[in-house]
Short mmCIF file of C-alpha atoms in Angstrom, two decimals:
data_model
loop_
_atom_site.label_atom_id
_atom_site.label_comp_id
_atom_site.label_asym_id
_atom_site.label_seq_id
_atom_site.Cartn_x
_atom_site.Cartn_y
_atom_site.Cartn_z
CA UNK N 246 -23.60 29.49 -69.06
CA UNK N 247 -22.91 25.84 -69.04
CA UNK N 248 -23.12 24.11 -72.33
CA UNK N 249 -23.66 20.19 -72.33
CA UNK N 250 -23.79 18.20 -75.61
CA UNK N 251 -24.68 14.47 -75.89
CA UNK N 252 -23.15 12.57 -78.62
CA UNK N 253 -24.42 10.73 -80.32
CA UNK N 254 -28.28 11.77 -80.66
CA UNK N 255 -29.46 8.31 -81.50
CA UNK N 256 -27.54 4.95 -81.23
CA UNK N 257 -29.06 1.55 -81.97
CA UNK N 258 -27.79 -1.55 -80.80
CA UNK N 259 -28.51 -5.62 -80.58
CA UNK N 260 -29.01 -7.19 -77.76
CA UNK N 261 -25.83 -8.08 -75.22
CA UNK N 262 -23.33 -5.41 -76.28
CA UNK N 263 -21.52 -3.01 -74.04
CA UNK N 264 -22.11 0.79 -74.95
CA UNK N 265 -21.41 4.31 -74.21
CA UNK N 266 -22.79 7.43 -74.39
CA UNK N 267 -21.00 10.36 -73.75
CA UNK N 268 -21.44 13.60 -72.58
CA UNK N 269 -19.68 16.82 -72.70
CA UNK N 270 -19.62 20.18 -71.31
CA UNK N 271 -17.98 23.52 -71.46
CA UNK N 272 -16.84 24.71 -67.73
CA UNK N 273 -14.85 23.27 -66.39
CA UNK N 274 -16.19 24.01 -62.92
CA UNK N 275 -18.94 21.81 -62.76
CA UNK N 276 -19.80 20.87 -59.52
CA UNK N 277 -21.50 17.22 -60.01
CA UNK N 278 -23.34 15.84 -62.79
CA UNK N 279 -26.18 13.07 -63.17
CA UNK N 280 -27.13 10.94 -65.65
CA UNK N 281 -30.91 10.52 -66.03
CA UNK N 282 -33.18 7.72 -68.09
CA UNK N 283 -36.61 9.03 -70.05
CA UNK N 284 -38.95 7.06 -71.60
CA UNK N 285 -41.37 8.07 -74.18
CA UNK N 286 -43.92 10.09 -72.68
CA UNK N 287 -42.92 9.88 -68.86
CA UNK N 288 -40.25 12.24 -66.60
CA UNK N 289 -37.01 11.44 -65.71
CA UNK N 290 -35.32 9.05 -63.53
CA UNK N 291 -32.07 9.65 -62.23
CA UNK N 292 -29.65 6.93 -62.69
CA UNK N 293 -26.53 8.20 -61.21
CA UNK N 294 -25.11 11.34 -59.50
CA UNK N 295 -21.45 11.95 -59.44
CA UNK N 296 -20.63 14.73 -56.80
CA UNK N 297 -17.51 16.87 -57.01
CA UNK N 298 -15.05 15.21 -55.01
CA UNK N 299 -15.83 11.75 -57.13
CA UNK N 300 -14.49 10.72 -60.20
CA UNK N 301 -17.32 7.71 -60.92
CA UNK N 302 -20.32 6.02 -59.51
CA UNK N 303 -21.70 2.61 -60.06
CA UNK N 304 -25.27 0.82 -60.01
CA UNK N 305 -25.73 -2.55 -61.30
CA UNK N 306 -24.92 -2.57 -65.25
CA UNK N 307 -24.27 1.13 -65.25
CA UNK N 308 -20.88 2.81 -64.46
CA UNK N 309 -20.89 6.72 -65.01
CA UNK N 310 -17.12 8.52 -64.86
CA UNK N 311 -16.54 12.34 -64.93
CA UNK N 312 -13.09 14.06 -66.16
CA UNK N 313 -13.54 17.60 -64.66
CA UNK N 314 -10.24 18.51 -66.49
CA UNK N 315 -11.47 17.23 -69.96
CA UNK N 316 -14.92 18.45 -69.63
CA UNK N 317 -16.62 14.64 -70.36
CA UNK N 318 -18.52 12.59 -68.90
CA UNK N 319 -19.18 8.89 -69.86
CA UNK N 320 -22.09 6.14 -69.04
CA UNK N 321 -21.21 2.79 -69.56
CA UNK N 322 -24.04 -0.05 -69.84
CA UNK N 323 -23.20 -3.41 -69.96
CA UNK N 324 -24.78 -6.13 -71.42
CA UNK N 325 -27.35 -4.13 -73.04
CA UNK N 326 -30.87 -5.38 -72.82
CA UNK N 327 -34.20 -4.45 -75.01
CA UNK N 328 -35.36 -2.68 -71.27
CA UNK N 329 -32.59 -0.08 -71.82
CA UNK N 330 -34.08 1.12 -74.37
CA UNK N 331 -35.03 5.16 -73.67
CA UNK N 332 -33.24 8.33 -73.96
CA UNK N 333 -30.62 9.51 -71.52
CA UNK N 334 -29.96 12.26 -70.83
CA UNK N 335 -26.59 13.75 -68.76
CA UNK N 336 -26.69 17.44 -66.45
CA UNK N 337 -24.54 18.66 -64.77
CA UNK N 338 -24.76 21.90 -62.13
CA UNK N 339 -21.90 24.85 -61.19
CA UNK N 340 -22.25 26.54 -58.24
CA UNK N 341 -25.24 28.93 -58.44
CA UNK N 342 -28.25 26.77 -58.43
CA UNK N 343 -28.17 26.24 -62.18
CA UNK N 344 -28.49 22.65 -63.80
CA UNK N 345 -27.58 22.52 -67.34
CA UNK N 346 -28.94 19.06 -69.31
CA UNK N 347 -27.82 17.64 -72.60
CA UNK N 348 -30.14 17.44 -75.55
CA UNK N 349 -29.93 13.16 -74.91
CA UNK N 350 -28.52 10.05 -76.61
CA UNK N 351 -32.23 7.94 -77.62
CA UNK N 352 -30.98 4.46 -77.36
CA UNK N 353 -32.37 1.15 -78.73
CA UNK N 354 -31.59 -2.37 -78.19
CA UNK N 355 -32.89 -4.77 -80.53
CA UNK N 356 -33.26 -8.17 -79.23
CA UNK L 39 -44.95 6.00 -52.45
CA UNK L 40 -45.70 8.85 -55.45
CA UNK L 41 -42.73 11.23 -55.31
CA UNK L 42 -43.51 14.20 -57.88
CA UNK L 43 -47.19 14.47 -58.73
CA UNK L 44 -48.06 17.19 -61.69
CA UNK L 45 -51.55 17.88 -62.40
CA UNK L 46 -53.13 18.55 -65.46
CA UNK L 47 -51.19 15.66 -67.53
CA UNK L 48 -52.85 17.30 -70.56
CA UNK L 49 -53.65 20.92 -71.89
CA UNK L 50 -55.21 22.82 -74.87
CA UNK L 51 -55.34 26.36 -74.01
CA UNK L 52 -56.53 29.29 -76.69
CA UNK L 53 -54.06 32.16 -76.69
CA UNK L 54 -54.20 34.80 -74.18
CA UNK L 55 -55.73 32.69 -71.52
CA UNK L 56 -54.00 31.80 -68.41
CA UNK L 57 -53.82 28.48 -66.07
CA UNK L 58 -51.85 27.15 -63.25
CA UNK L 59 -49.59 23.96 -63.50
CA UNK L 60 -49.72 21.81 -59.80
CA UNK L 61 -46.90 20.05 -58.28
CA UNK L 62 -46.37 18.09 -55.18
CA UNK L 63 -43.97 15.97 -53.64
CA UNK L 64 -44.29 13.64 -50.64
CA UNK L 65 -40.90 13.13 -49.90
CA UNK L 66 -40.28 15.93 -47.26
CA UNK L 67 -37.38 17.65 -50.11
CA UNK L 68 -36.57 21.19 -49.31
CA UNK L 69 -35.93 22.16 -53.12
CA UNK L 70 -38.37 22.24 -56.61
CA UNK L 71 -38.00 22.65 -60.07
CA UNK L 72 -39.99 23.80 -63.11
CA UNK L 73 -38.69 23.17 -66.55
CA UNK L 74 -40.20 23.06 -69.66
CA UNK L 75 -38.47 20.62 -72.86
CA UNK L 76 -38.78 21.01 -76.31
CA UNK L 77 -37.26 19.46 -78.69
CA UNK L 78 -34.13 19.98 -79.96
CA UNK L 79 -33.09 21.88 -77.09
CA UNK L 80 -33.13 19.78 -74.17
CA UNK L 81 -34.43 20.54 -70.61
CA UNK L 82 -34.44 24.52 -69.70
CA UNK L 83 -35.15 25.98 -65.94
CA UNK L 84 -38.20 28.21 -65.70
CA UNK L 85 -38.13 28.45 -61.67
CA UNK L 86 -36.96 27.10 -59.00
CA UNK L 87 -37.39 27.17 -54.96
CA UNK L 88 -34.55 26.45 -52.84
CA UNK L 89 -36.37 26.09 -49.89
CA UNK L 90 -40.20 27.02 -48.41
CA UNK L 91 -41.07 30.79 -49.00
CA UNK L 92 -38.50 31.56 -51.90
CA UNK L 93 -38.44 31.34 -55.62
CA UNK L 94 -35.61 32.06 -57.84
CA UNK L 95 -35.73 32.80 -62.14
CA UNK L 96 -33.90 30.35 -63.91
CA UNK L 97 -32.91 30.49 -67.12
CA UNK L 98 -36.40 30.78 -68.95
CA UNK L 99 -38.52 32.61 -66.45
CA UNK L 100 -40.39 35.16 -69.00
CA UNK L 101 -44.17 34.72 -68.81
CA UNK L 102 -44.17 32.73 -66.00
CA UNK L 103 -45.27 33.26 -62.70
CA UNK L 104 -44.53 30.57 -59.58
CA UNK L 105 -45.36 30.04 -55.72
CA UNK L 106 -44.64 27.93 -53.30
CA UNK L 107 -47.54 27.54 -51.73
CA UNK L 108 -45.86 24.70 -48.33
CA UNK L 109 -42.85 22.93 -48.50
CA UNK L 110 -44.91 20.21 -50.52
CA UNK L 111 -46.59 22.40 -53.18
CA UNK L 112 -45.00 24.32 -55.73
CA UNK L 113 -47.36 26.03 -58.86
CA UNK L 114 -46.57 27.86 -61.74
CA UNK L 115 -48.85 29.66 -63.53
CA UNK L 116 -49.09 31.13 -66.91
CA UNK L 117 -50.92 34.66 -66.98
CA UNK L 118 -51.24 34.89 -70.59
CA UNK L 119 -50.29 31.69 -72.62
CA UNK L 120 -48.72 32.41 -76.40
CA UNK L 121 -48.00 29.45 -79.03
CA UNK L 122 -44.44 29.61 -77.59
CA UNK L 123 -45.66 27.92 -74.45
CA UNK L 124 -46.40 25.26 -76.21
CA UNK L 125 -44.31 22.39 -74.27
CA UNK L 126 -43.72 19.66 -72.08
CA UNK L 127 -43.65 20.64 -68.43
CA UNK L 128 -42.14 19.18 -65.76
CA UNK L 129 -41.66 19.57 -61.90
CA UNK L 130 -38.67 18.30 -60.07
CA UNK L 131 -37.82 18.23 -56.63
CA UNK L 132 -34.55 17.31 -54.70
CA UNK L 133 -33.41 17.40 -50.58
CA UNK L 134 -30.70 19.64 -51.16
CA UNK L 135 -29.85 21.79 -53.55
CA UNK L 136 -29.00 20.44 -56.99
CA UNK L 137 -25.32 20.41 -56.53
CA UNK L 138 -25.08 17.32 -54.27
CA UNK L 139 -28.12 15.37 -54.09
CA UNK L 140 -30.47 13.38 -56.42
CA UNK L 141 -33.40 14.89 -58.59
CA UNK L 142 -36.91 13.72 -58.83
CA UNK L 143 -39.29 14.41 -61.58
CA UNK L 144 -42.80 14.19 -62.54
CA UNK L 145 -44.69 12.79 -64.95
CA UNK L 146 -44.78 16.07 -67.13
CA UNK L 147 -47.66 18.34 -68.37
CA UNK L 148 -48.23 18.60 -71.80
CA UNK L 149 -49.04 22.17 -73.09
CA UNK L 150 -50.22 22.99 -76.46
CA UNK L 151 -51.26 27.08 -76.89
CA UNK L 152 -53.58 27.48 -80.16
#
């Protein structure tokens, strides 16, 4: 079974600053991996999906990387804003149909 | 455009009674997703359906029941709820399988069992 830890679990930050959360997993053969955004009370909305023959995908302020061979994967936000505020959440899927997701990072941005 | 629509947002059930959990998705996808979260322990698959007329256990499937009803509609239904069904669900639906294409979710169902 896949493990996948997000560290940290909570990370608060002002306004403007460049983050990341990571996330980490156990086999080595994961197939691809997204990163996912959930606000309080709603589902989840994926940000970015990183298929196997990729090494990182980009949209907007968000860059997401995967390192197959280290087992991590990192999202980078730039130029945080208050709107970023929510928890995100990585998973990532081996072959098999299974999708494994990380407990989350809950991230604020204080203007 | 609504994507993933799950029906009852809300639920109190008593212990020992059963109920059925709706999802649908507009967006022609061949595969859906049930998983219930909880906290501390992240998302966990109950079911899932590849594709129109088969279901598949995940990695939480005890207690549970699911059909897909069309390639839109895909229920899950609790025969005999216990306080450890107490939990946010949510239904999820993709094009392709999960290993190469993007995931849609609902808005969650919120389960308490008394």
């Amino acid at each position: 079974k896949q493990e996948v830890t997000q560290i940290p679990a909570a990370l608060s930050v002002p306004e403007g600053e460049n983050l990341v959360l990571n996330c980490s997993f156990t086999d080595s053969a994961i197939y691809n991996l997204q990163w996912f955004r959930q606000d309080p009370g709603k589902g989840l909305t994926s940000l970015l999906l990183i298929q196997s023959s990729q090494r990182e995908q980009t949209s907007g302020r968000l860059n997401a990387s995967l390192d197959k061979s280290s087992g991590r994967s990192t999202l980078y936000i730039a130029a945080s804003q208050p709107g970023d505020s929510a928890t995100y959440l990585c998973a990532g899927a081996n072959t098999g149909n299974q999708f494994y997701f990380g407990t989350g990072t809950s991230l604020t941005v204080i203007p | 455009n609504a994507g993933v629509t799950q029906t009852p947002k809300f639920q109190v059930l008593k212990t020992g009674q059963s109920m059925t959990l709706q999802c649908a998705q507009d967006m022609n996808h061949n595969s859906m997703y049930w998983y219930r979260q909880d906290p501390g322990m992240g998302l966990r698959l109950i079911y899932y359906s590849a594709s129109e007329g088969t279901t598949d256990k995940g990695e939480v499937p005890n207690g549970y029941n699911v059909s897909r009803l069309n390639k839109r509609e895909f229920s899950l239904r609790l025969e005999s709820a216990a306080p450890s069904q107490t939990s946010v669900y949510f239904c999820a639906s993709s094009f392709g399988r999960w290993m190469n294409t993007e995931a849609f979710f609902g808005q969650g169902t919120r389960l308490t069992v008394v």
